[in-house]
C-alpha cells in the first residue's frame, strides 16, 4: 500500500466535505482553501489533510513508510475533470482551419463534405491499433496539463463498424490509462452524404443497428446527438435520446452551438446529464434549465477557435444555474485538451472569477460525468487525483499567466505520474 505525505503546501485548493456534488449560482464563487497545509494519501485515496502546525502532522511524520514530497512555494489543486472531448480521432484537420481563416464557416465546411465527414472518411481506413496509440499520446498530454478524468465520444465513425471501432478503442484506453474515463456513443454526430435524401434511414441505423450493438458490448456510458441547425433536429434528437434511455444511457448532448435549436429544451425533457456548447442560450433556455438536473456545459475552446459567439455564462450563473466548462478536444473545432487554457478563457472571455472557473472545471464537470462523489475536489475519502503546481504567488495566477503549463507534478490514484 503506497503512502504519500505532501508537506509545506503553500495553499491547498478546492477543499470540501466530499458531499457537495456540484456548485451552482453564488456557490460557484466559493472555493475553500487552506494555507500552509499538508495532505496524506494512502491506498489511492486522500486520507487526511490539515495545517502544518497540527499535532496530527507530527504523528504522520513518524510513519516512515510514507514517501514525502516537499511542496514549498507550490499549491495543490484537485485534478481537472474534462467532461466533453472527441480525443479519439484519425488525423488533424489544419487545412480546413486555414479555409476557416480565409472566411469559410464551420457550417459551410460541413455542407461541402468536410469537417466531421472528413474525419469519418479517414476513420474507415484507420487500423484500430493506430487509433489507440495516437489517442494514448493525447491522454499523456492532458495528464501532463493536470487532467485526472475525461469523457471521450465516438462520432467519427458514422457506420456500425466504424463507431464500434472507436468505442472499442475508448474501452482499451479505460483499461490502460490511470485517468477516469467515460465513453459516450455519438452515432448522430453528422449525417453521412449518402443519407442526405433519406435522413430517417440514418436515424434508423443509429437506433436499430448501432445502439443495440453498443449496449450489448457495454461500450458506452452515455449517448450524444449533435442537435443543431444543419445537423439533427429536436425531434430526431428526442427519438435517439428515448432509445438510449431504454438501454440505460443518459444523454450528454451537443446543443445550441449554431442557433436557438431547441436542443437545450430537448435535453432537459429527456433528463440529459448535460447539454453542451450553449452559445445560443436565452431566457427560455435558462428557464428550462433552472429546475432540471442537467448540467449546462460551456466549451470555451470551440467558440474561441471558431471565432463564434460566447455563451452567456455570467448571466447563467447570476440566474442561479451551475456552469461546467470542458475542452471539447477535437480536430475540427478545438484542437487542444489543455484545461488550464480553459480556465484562462473562463475568466477572460466569460467573466468568471478564478474561483468560479476552478469549480466549473472540477466539481461541475465531475457532476457531468457522474463522478463528483469520487473526484473533483480535495476531500477525505476521494480518489487521490490532484496536481502540484510550480511555484506560484496566488491561485489567481493560474488563469492569469495563460498559455504555459503551471503543473509541476501529477498524482493519479495516489501514484506519482511521470
Ligand atoms: O463539439 N459540434 C460538434 N462536434 C464537435 C466538432 C467535431 C469536429 O468538427 O470534428 C464539437 O465542436
Ligand atoms: Fe463536441
Tab-separated table of C-alpha atoms and ligand atoms in Angstrom:
chain	number	residue	atom	x	y	z
A	1	UNK	CA	0.000	0.000	0.000
A	2	UNK	CA	1.670	3.187	-1.124
A	3	UNK	CA	1.535	6.273	1.061
A	4	UNK	CA	2.490	9.832	0.227
A	5	UNK	CA	2.740	12.811	2.569
A	6	UNK	CA	2.819	16.192	0.818
A	7	UNK	CA	4.150	18.843	3.191
A	8	UNK	CA	4.607	22.628	3.209
A	9	UNK	CA	1.832	23.170	0.664
A	10	UNK	CA	1.597	26.915	0.135
A	11	UNK	CA	-2.178	26.611	-0.404
A	12	UNK	CA	-4.388	23.541	-0.687
A	13	UNK	CA	-7.205	24.454	-3.069
A	14	UNK	CA	-10.745	23.159	-3.583
A	15	UNK	CA	-11.423	21.534	-0.246
A	16	UNK	CA	-14.871	20.243	0.686
A	17	UNK	CA	-16.610	17.559	2.733
A	18	UNK	CA	-16.967	15.251	-0.249
A	19	UNK	CA	-20.763	15.513	-0.179
A	20	UNK	CA	-21.034	18.517	-2.485
A	21	UNK	CA	-21.922	17.095	-5.903
A	22	UNK	CA	-21.968	20.385	-7.813
A	23	UNK	CA	-21.784	24.149	-7.294
A	24	UNK	CA	-24.484	26.473	-8.631
A	25	UNK	CA	-25.188	30.205	-8.671
A	26	UNK	CA	-23.419	32.060	-5.869
A	27	UNK	CA	-21.915	28.811	-4.573
A	28	UNK	CA	-19.719	28.744	-7.654
A	29	UNK	CA	-17.736	31.654	-6.231
A	30	UNK	CA	-16.827	29.708	-3.090
A	31	UNK	CA	-13.555	27.856	-3.244
A	32	UNK	CA	-12.341	26.684	0.130
A	33	UNK	CA	-8.585	26.591	0.670
A	34	UNK	CA	-6.082	26.007	3.431
A	35	UNK	CA	-2.727	27.782	3.605
A	36	UNK	CA	0.487	26.156	4.857
A	37	UNK	CA	-1.022	22.691	4.566
A	38	UNK	CA	-0.175	19.011	4.381
A	39	UNK	CA	-2.047	16.221	2.641
A	40	UNK	CA	-1.769	12.490	3.287
A	41	UNK	CA	-2.504	9.887	0.629
A	42	UNK	CA	-2.991	6.250	1.466
A	43	UNK	CA	-4.354	3.359	-0.575
A	44	UNK	CA	-5.082	5.528	-3.663
A	45	UNK	CA	-7.266	7.871	-1.619
A	46	UNK	CA	-6.976	11.231	0.108
A	47	UNK	CA	-6.736	10.032	3.718
A	48	UNK	CA	-6.328	13.325	5.614
A	49	UNK	CA	-5.170	16.921	5.353
A	50	UNK	CA	-4.593	19.837	7.677
A	51	UNK	CA	-2.235	22.698	8.532
A	52	UNK	CA	1.444	22.252	9.208
A	53	UNK	CA	1.137	23.032	12.907
A	54	UNK	CA	-1.403	20.235	13.576
A	55	UNK	CA	-0.339	17.582	16.050
A	56	UNK	CA	-1.626	15.042	13.525
A	57	UNK	CA	1.065	16.141	11.102
A	58	UNK	CA	3.764	15.343	13.685
A	59	UNK	CA	2.270	11.855	14.161
A	60	UNK	CA	2.264	11.237	10.424
A	61	UNK	CA	5.934	12.125	10.070
A	62	UNK	CA	6.674	9.144	12.341
A	63	UNK	CA	5.272	6.814	9.645
A	64	UNK	CA	8.475	6.157	7.713
A	65	UNK	CA	6.705	4.034	5.095
A	66	UNK	CA	5.302	7.236	3.585
A	67	UNK	CA	7.067	8.959	0.719
A	68	UNK	CA	7.482	12.677	1.478
A	69	UNK	CA	7.010	15.430	-1.084
A	70	UNK	CA	8.056	18.944	-0.102
A	71	UNK	CA	5.712	21.408	-1.852
A	72	UNK	CA	7.243	24.619	-0.511
A	73	UNK	CA	6.062	27.583	-2.594
A	74	UNK	CA	3.689	25.327	-4.551
A	75	UNK	CA	-0.056	24.730	-4.410
A	76	UNK	CA	-2.145	21.592	-4.662
A	77	UNK	CA	-5.312	21.519	-6.779
A	78	UNK	CA	-7.831	18.755	-7.473
A	79	UNK	CA	-7.231	17.375	-10.979
A	80	UNK	CA	-9.264	18.928	-13.743
A	81	UNK	CA	-12.209	16.902	-14.996
A	82	UNK	CA	-12.755	17.259	-18.733
A	83	UNK	CA	-16.341	16.170	-19.334
A	84	UNK	CA	-16.504	16.656	-23.119
A	85	UNK	CA	-13.894	15.521	-25.645
A	86	UNK	CA	-13.553	13.794	-29.009
A	87	UNK	CA	-9.918	12.891	-28.478
A	88	UNK	CA	-10.042	9.605	-30.360
A	89	UNK	CA	-9.693	10.803	-33.948
A	90	UNK	CA	-7.822	9.640	-37.044
A	91	UNK	CA	-5.994	12.817	-38.135
A	92	UNK	CA	-5.645	16.529	-37.521
A	93	UNK	CA	-7.534	18.951	-39.807
A	94	UNK	CA	-5.307	22.002	-40.053
A	95	UNK	CA	-6.012	22.522	-43.758
A	96	UNK	CA	-9.694	23.216	-43.024
A	97	UNK	CA	-8.520	25.542	-40.317
A	98	UNK	CA	-6.795	27.585	-42.988
A	99	UNK	CA	-10.066	27.587	-45.001
A	100	UNK	CA	-11.753	28.977	-41.899
A	101	UNK	CA	-9.168	31.717	-41.582
A	102	UNK	CA	-9.907	32.619	-45.205
A	103	UNK	CA	-13.574	33.025	-44.355
A	104	UNK	CA	-15.454	29.728	-44.687
A	105	UNK	CA	-17.783	28.986	-41.775
A	106	UNK	CA	-17.940	25.729	-39.783
A	107	UNK	CA	-21.339	25.033	-41.381
A	108	UNK	CA	-20.093	25.749	-44.925
A	109	UNK	CA	-17.182	23.360	-44.477
A	110	UNK	CA	-19.603	20.730	-43.172
A	111	UNK	CA	-22.008	21.230	-46.110
A	112	UNK	CA	-19.326	20.509	-48.698
A	113	UNK	CA	-18.497	17.203	-47.005
A	114	UNK	CA	-15.622	18.457	-44.868
A	115	UNK	CA	-15.494	18.705	-41.094
A	116	UNK	CA	-16.850	15.694	-39.247
A	117	UNK	CA	-17.413	13.819	-42.545
A	118	UNK	CA	-13.765	14.381	-43.457
A	119	UNK	CA	-12.741	12.705	-40.184
A	120	UNK	CA	-15.265	9.913	-40.775
A	121	UNK	CA	-13.707	9.066	-44.168
A	122	UNK	CA	-10.267	8.783	-42.605
A	123	UNK	CA	-11.666	6.781	-39.714
A	124	UNK	CA	-12.841	3.996	-42.074
A	125	UNK	CA	-9.242	3.288	-43.109
A	126	UNK	CA	-7.542	3.730	-39.765
A	127	UNK	CA	-6.402	0.470	-38.118
A	128	UNK	CA	-7.681	0.149	-34.559
A	129	UNK	CA	-4.183	-0.112	-33.072
A	130	UNK	CA	-3.022	3.115	-34.679
A	131	UNK	CA	-6.116	4.892	-33.457
A	132	UNK	CA	-5.443	3.601	-29.968
A	133	UNK	CA	-1.766	4.606	-29.951
A	134	UNK	CA	-2.473	8.132	-31.156
A	135	UNK	CA	-5.189	8.628	-28.528
A	136	UNK	CA	-2.910	7.304	-25.793
A	137	UNK	CA	-0.400	10.037	-26.657
A	138	UNK	CA	-3.133	12.663	-26.308
A	139	UNK	CA	-4.026	11.230	-22.912
A	140	UNK	CA	-0.403	11.674	-21.813
A	141	UNK	CA	-0.570	15.259	-22.976
A	142	UNK	CA	-3.709	16.091	-20.972
A	143	UNK	CA	-2.392	14.290	-17.886
A	144	UNK	CA	0.715	16.489	-18.000
A	145	UNK	CA	-1.571	19.546	-18.017
A	146	UNK	CA	-3.488	18.457	-14.917
A	147	UNK	CA	-6.492	16.482	-16.154
A	148	UNK	CA	-7.499	13.500	-13.997
A	149	UNK	CA	-10.736	12.368	-15.650
A	150	UNK	CA	-12.036	12.636	-19.182
A	151	UNK	CA	-15.128	11.819	-21.214
A	152	UNK	CA	-14.474	10.629	-24.772
A	153	UNK	CA	-17.045	10.406	-27.560
A	154	UNK	CA	-17.362	8.284	-30.666
A	155	UNK	CA	-18.906	10.066	-33.655
A	156	UNK	CA	-16.226	9.982	-36.340
A	157	UNK	CA	-17.353	6.505	-37.359
A	158	UNK	CA	-20.879	7.092	-38.650
A	159	UNK	CA	-21.166	3.437	-39.708
A	160	UNK	CA	-21.824	0.449	-37.473
A	161	UNK	CA	-18.312	-0.987	-37.698
A	162	UNK	CA	-16.501	2.310	-37.516
A	163	UNK	CA	-18.469	3.542	-34.475
A	164	UNK	CA	-17.805	0.229	-32.718
A	165	UNK	CA	-14.109	0.536	-33.565
A	166	UNK	CA	-13.935	3.950	-31.896
A	167	UNK	CA	-15.774	2.751	-28.816
A	168	UNK	CA	-13.553	-0.323	-28.515
A	169	UNK	CA	-10.546	1.974	-28.601
A	170	UNK	CA	-12.078	4.028	-25.764
A	171	UNK	CA	-12.600	0.802	-23.810
A	172	UNK	CA	-8.919	-0.076	-24.250
A	173	UNK	CA	-7.959	3.411	-23.085
A	174	UNK	CA	-10.110	2.912	-19.976
A	175	UNK	CA	-8.210	-0.265	-19.192
A	176	UNK	CA	-4.735	1.131	-19.857
A	177	UNK	CA	-4.876	4.677	-18.512
A	178	UNK	CA	-4.721	5.982	-14.931
A	179	UNK	CA	-7.388	8.535	-15.893
A	180	UNK	CA	-11.042	8.018	-15.018
A	181	UNK	CA	-12.652	7.661	-18.457
A	182	UNK	CA	-16.307	7.675	-19.543
A	183	UNK	CA	-17.410	6.740	-23.062
A	184	UNK	CA	-20.210	8.387	-24.999
A	185	UNK	CA	-21.844	6.986	-28.123
A	186	UNK	CA	-22.272	9.779	-30.696
A	187	UNK	CA	-23.583	7.960	-33.780
A	188	UNK	CA	-25.669	11.054	-34.609
A	189	UNK	CA	-22.757	13.463	-34.956
A	190	UNK	CA	-23.332	14.253	-38.650
A	191	UNK	CA	-25.443	12.884	-41.480
A	192	UNK	CA	-23.277	10.901	-43.942
A	193	UNK	CA	-23.573	12.242	-47.514
A	194	UNK	CA	-25.246	9.094	-48.817
A	195	UNK	CA	-28.179	9.656	-46.427
A	196	UNK	CA	-28.856	13.255	-47.442
A	197	UNK	CA	-32.034	12.253	-49.290
A	198	UNK	CA	-33.106	9.887	-46.544
A	199	UNK	CA	-32.400	11.214	-43.079
A	200	UNK	CA	-34.768	8.768	-41.441
A	201	UNK	CA	-32.754	5.809	-42.719
A	202	UNK	CA	-29.671	7.086	-40.877
A	203	UNK	CA	-31.546	7.655	-37.615
A	204	UNK	CA	-32.948	4.117	-38.032
A	205	UNK	CA	-29.397	2.848	-38.414
A	206	UNK	CA	-28.289	4.647	-35.228
A	207	UNK	CA	-31.279	3.440	-33.202
A	208	UNK	CA	-31.821	-0.054	-34.604
A	209	UNK	CA	-28.321	-1.198	-35.589
A	210	UNK	CA	-25.645	0.785	-33.778
A	211	UNK	CA	-27.254	1.297	-30.377
A	212	UNK	CA	-28.134	-2.373	-29.694
A	213	UNK	CA	-24.545	-3.413	-30.570
A	214	UNK	CA	-23.075	-0.668	-28.395
A	215	UNK	CA	-25.296	-1.737	-25.494
A	216	UNK	CA	-24.649	-5.450	-25.994
A	217	UNK	CA	-20.881	-4.930	-25.772
A	218	UNK	CA	-21.278	-2.406	-22.890
A	219	UNK	CA	-19.249	0.076	-24.884
A	220	UNK	CA	-20.866	3.330	-23.745
A	221	UNK	CA	-21.846	5.118	-20.563
A	222	UNK	CA	-23.828	7.886	-22.294
A	223	UNK	CA	-25.432	8.855	-25.590
A	224	UNK	CA	-24.979	12.098	-27.529
A	225	UNK	CA	-26.591	13.817	-30.534
A	226	UNK	CA	-25.442	16.967	-32.341
A	227	UNK	CA	-28.787	18.753	-32.050
A	228	UNK	CA	-28.318	21.915	-34.063
A	229	UNK	CA	-29.049	23.815	-37.260
A	230	UNK	CA	-27.776	21.801	-40.231
A	231	UNK	CA	-27.258	18.644	-38.149
A	232	UNK	CA	-30.069	16.870	-36.212
A	233	UNK	CA	-33.484	18.281	-35.274
A	234	UNK	CA	-35.040	18.251	-31.786
A	235	UNK	CA	-37.487	15.558	-32.991
A	236	UNK	CA	-34.669	13.345	-34.262
A	237	UNK	CA	-32.728	14.014	-31.071
A	238	UNK	CA	-35.736	13.082	-28.927
A	239	UNK	CA	-36.054	9.770	-30.726
A	240	UNK	CA	-32.403	8.924	-30.170
A	241	UNK	CA	-32.405	10.023	-26.519
A	242	UNK	CA	-35.515	7.961	-25.858
A	243	UNK	CA	-33.906	4.912	-27.468
A	244	UNK	CA	-30.744	5.493	-25.395
A	245	UNK	CA	-32.735	5.603	-22.163
A	246	UNK	CA	-34.178	2.189	-22.976
A	247	UNK	CA	-30.632	0.869	-22.754
A	248	UNK	CA	-29.901	2.872	-19.615
A	249	UNK	CA	-27.817	5.500	-21.429
A	250	UNK	CA	-28.448	9.085	-20.350
A	251	UNK	CA	-27.886	11.928	-22.786
A	252	UNK	CA	-24.957	14.326	-22.894
A	253	UNK	CA	-25.827	16.312	-25.961
A	254	UNK	CA	-24.380	18.959	-28.253
A	255	UNK	CA	-26.906	21.793	-28.215
A	256	UNK	CA	-27.372	25.417	-29.260
A	257	UNK	CA	-23.915	25.942	-30.738
A	258	UNK	CA	-25.129	27.264	-34.088
A	259	UNK	CA	-28.645	28.518	-33.306
A	260	UNK	CA	-31.520	28.562	-30.810
A	261	UNK	CA	-32.058	24.984	-31.931
A	262	UNK	CA	-34.343	23.694	-29.184
A	263	UNK	CA	-31.557	21.338	-28.186
A	264	UNK	CA	-31.349	22.571	-24.611
A	265	UNK	CA	-35.079	22.032	-24.014
A	266	UNK	CA	-34.946	18.614	-25.677
A	267	UNK	CA	-32.042	17.574	-23.465
A	268	UNK	CA	-33.823	18.755	-20.327
A	269	UNK	CA	-37.042	16.928	-21.368
A	270	UNK	CA	-35.117	13.667	-21.521
A	271	UNK	CA	-33.245	14.332	-18.282
A	272	UNK	CA	-29.890	14.614	-20.028
A	273	UNK	CA	-26.904	14.619	-17.703
A	274	UNK	CA	-25.520	17.614	-19.563
A	275	UNK	CA	-26.217	19.901	-22.504
A	276	UNK	CA	-23.029	21.218	-24.040
A	277	UNK	CA	-21.840	24.266	-26.099
A	278	UNK	CA	-24.800	26.647	-25.392
A	279	UNK	CA	-23.613	29.660	-27.383
A	280	UNK	CA	-27.283	30.359	-28.183
A	281	UNK	CA	-28.803	30.479	-24.707
A	282	UNK	CA	-31.582	32.963	-23.932
A	283	UNK	CA	-34.190	33.443	-21.198
A	284	UNK	CA	-36.272	30.456	-22.319
A	285	UNK	CA	-33.293	28.130	-22.231
A	286	UNK	CA	-32.275	29.378	-18.770
A	287	UNK	CA	-35.844	28.847	-17.521
A	288	UNK	CA	-35.813	25.300	-18.871
A	289	UNK	CA	-32.502	24.512	-17.183
A	290	UNK	CA	-33.255	26.001	-13.763
A	291	UNK	CA	-35.488	23.240	-12.323
A	292	UNK	CA	-33.560	20.431	-14.071
A	293	UNK	CA	-30.756	18.031	-13.083
A	294	UNK	CA	-28.966	18.777	-16.362
A	295	UNK	CA	-25.509	20.388	-16.158
A	296	UNK	CA	-25.121	23.328	-18.578
A	297	UNK	CA	-21.646	22.858	-20.038
A	298	UNK	CA	-19.801	25.536	-21.964
A	299	UNK	CA	-16.907	24.702	-24.301
A	300	UNK	CA	-14.784	27.865	-24.483
A	301	UNK	CA	-12.178	26.316	-26.790
A	302	UNK	CA	-14.696	25.774	-29.593
A	303	UNK	CA	-16.171	29.294	-29.541
A	304	UNK	CA	-12.646	30.730	-29.369
A	305	UNK	CA	-11.195	28.570	-32.133
A	306	UNK	CA	-14.175	29.019	-34.480
A	307	UNK	CA	-14.334	32.713	-33.605
A	308	UNK	CA	-18.027	32.477	-32.804
A	309	UNK	CA	-20.219	33.972	-30.131
A	310	UNK	CA	-19.697	33.140	-26.473
A	311	UNK	CA	-22.312	31.510	-24.266
A	312	UNK	CA	-23.764	33.899	-21.645
A	313	UNK	CA	-22.017	32.217	-18.728
A	314	UNK	CA	-22.218	35.217	-16.381
A	315	UNK	CA	-25.948	35.541	-16.934
A	316	UNK	CA	-26.465	31.832	-16.346
A	317	UNK	CA	-24.565	31.811	-13.049
A	318	UNK	CA	-26.268	35.006	-11.891
A	319	UNK	CA	-29.625	33.348	-12.636
A	320	UNK	CA	-28.654	30.594	-10.182
A	321	UNK	CA	-27.517	27.913	-12.618
A	322	UNK	CA	-24.420	25.759	-12.284
A	323	UNK	CA	-21.986	26.045	-15.190
A	324	UNK	CA	-19.356	23.479	-16.178
A	325	UNK	CA	-16.544	24.111	-18.649
A	326	UNK	CA	-14.770	21.449	-20.701
A	327	UNK	CA	-12.234	21.401	-23.535
A	328	UNK	CA	-14.157	19.776	-26.436
A	329	UNK	CA	-10.712	18.484	-27.541
A	330	UNK	CA	-11.268	17.541	-31.215
A	331	UNK	CA	-9.554	18.085	-34.589
A	332	UNK	CA	-12.165	20.433	-36.062
A	333	UNK	CA	-13.352	22.995	-33.565
A	334	UNK	CA	-10.995	22.780	-30.583
A	335	UNK	CA	-7.631	21.101	-31.132
A	336	UNK	CA	-6.487	21.397	-27.510
A	337	UNK	CA	-7.186	19.455	-24.342
A	338	UNK	CA	-5.374	21.943	-22.119
A	339	UNK	CA	-7.768	22.641	-19.234
A	340	UNK	CA	-5.527	25.407	-17.860
A	341	UNK	CA	-6.257	27.301	-21.040
A	342	UNK	CA	-9.983	26.678	-20.487
A	343	UNK	CA	-9.570	28.165	-17.009
A	344	UNK	CA	-8.000	31.297	-18.512
A	345	UNK	CA	-10.732	31.573	-21.143
A	346	UNK	CA	-13.380	31.128	-18.440
A	347	UNK	CA	-12.068	34.210	-16.686
A	348	UNK	CA	-11.055	36.376	-19.628
A	349	UNK	CA	-13.794	35.636	-22.145
A	350	UNK	CA	-16.690	34.647	-19.862
A	351	UNK	CA	-16.000	36.850	-16.816
A	352	UNK	CA	-15.890	34.026	-14.309
A	353	UNK	CA	-13.812	34.706	-11.236
A	354	UNK	CA	-10.853	32.342	-10.907
A	355	UNK	CA	-12.759	30.643	-8.048
A	356	UNK	CA	-15.830	30.095	-10.252
A	357	UNK	CA	-13.587	28.896	-13.060
A	358	UNK	CA	-11.972	26.247	-10.839
A	359	UNK	CA	-15.403	24.967	-9.761
A	360	UNK	CA	-16.550	24.977	-13.401
A	361	UNK	CA	-13.631	22.761	-14.457
A	362	UNK	CA	-13.539	20.387	-11.467
A	363	UNK	CA	-16.637	19.647	-9.375
A	364	UNK	CA	-19.164	20.681	-12.032
A	365	UNK	CA	-17.525	18.764	-14.846
A	366	UNK	CA	-17.255	15.818	-12.435
A	367	UNK	CA	-21.038	16.066	-11.947
A	368	UNK	CA	-21.369	15.976	-15.746
A	369	UNK	CA	-19.635	12.566	-15.677
A	370	UNK	CA	-21.433	11.330	-12.511
A	371	UNK	CA	-18.142	11.088	-10.646
A	372	UNK	CA	-18.359	14.066	-8.296
A	373	UNK	CA	-18.648	11.706	-5.317
A	374	UNK	CA	-15.242	10.325	-6.293
A	375	UNK	CA	-13.218	13.261	-7.663
A	376	UNK	CA	-13.465	16.995	-8.497
A	377	UNK	CA	-12.403	18.339	-5.078
A	378	UNK	CA	-9.984	17.709	-2.227
A	379	UNK	CA	-11.975	15.652	0.270
A	380	UNK	CA	-11.149	12.808	2.634
A	381	UNK	CA	-12.112	9.515	1.007
A	382	UNK	CA	-11.981	10.817	-2.545
A	383	UNK	CA	-9.606	9.306	-5.064
A	384	UNK	CA	-6.179	10.965	-4.829
A	385	UNK	CA	-6.271	12.678	-8.231
A	386	UNK	CA	-4.510	16.017	-7.900
A	387	UNK	CA	-1.660	18.123	-9.133
A	388	UNK	CA	1.120	20.104	-7.523
A	389	UNK	CA	1.800	23.429	-9.224
A	390	UNK	CA	5.113	25.052	-9.974
A	391	UNK	CA	5.990	27.831	-7.545
A	392	UNK	CA	3.209	30.403	-7.949
A	393	UNK	CA	2.240	33.525	-5.980
A	394	UNK	CA	-1.575	33.146	-5.845
A	395	UNK	CA	-4.477	30.995	-7.060
A	396	UNK	CA	-5.434	33.785	-9.457
A	397	UNK	CA	-2.035	33.439	-11.114
A	398	UNK	CA	-3.127	30.139	-12.726
A	399	UNK	CA	-5.714	31.614	-15.153
A	400	UNK	CA	-3.806	34.909	-15.368
A	401	UNK	CA	-0.469	33.509	-16.546
A	402	UNK	CA	-2.016	31.843	-19.560
A	403	UNK	CA	-0.527	29.641	-22.247
A	404	UNK	CA	2.163	27.782	-20.316
A	405	UNK	CA	1.964	24.714	-18.136
A	406	UNK	CA	1.845	25.578	-14.425
A	407	UNK	CA	1.650	21.911	-13.358
A	408	UNK	CA	4.812	20.576	-11.789
A	409	UNK	CA	3.734	17.128	-10.694
A	410	UNK	CA	0.698	14.920	-11.176
A	411	UNK	CA	-0.690	12.331	-8.774
A	412	UNK	CA	-3.371	9.970	-10.037
A	413	UNK	CA	-4.885	7.174	-7.945
A	414	UNK	CA	-2.368	8.029	-5.241
A	415	UNK	CA	0.611	7.427	-7.516
A	416	UNK	CA	3.163	9.894	-8.820
A	417	UNK	CA	2.969	10.132	-12.596
A	418	UNK	CA	5.979	10.926	-14.845
B	1	LIG	O1	-18.144	19.692	-30.304
B	1	LIG	N1	-20.130	20.486	-32.623
B	1	LIG	C1	-19.985	19.299	-32.937
B	1	LIG	N2	-18.957	18.493	-32.811
B	1	LIG	C2	-17.677	18.856	-32.399
B	1	LIG	C3	-16.817	19.177	-33.541
B	1	LIG	C4	-16.300	17.998	-34.138
B	1	LIG	C5	-15.458	18.261	-35.347
B	1	LIG	O2	-15.557	19.306	-36.008
B	1	LIG	O3	-14.688	17.365	-35.623
B	1	LIG	C6	-17.726	19.982	-31.405
B	1	LIG	O4	-17.389	21.125	-31.674
B	2	LIG	FE1	-18.073	18.356	-29.002
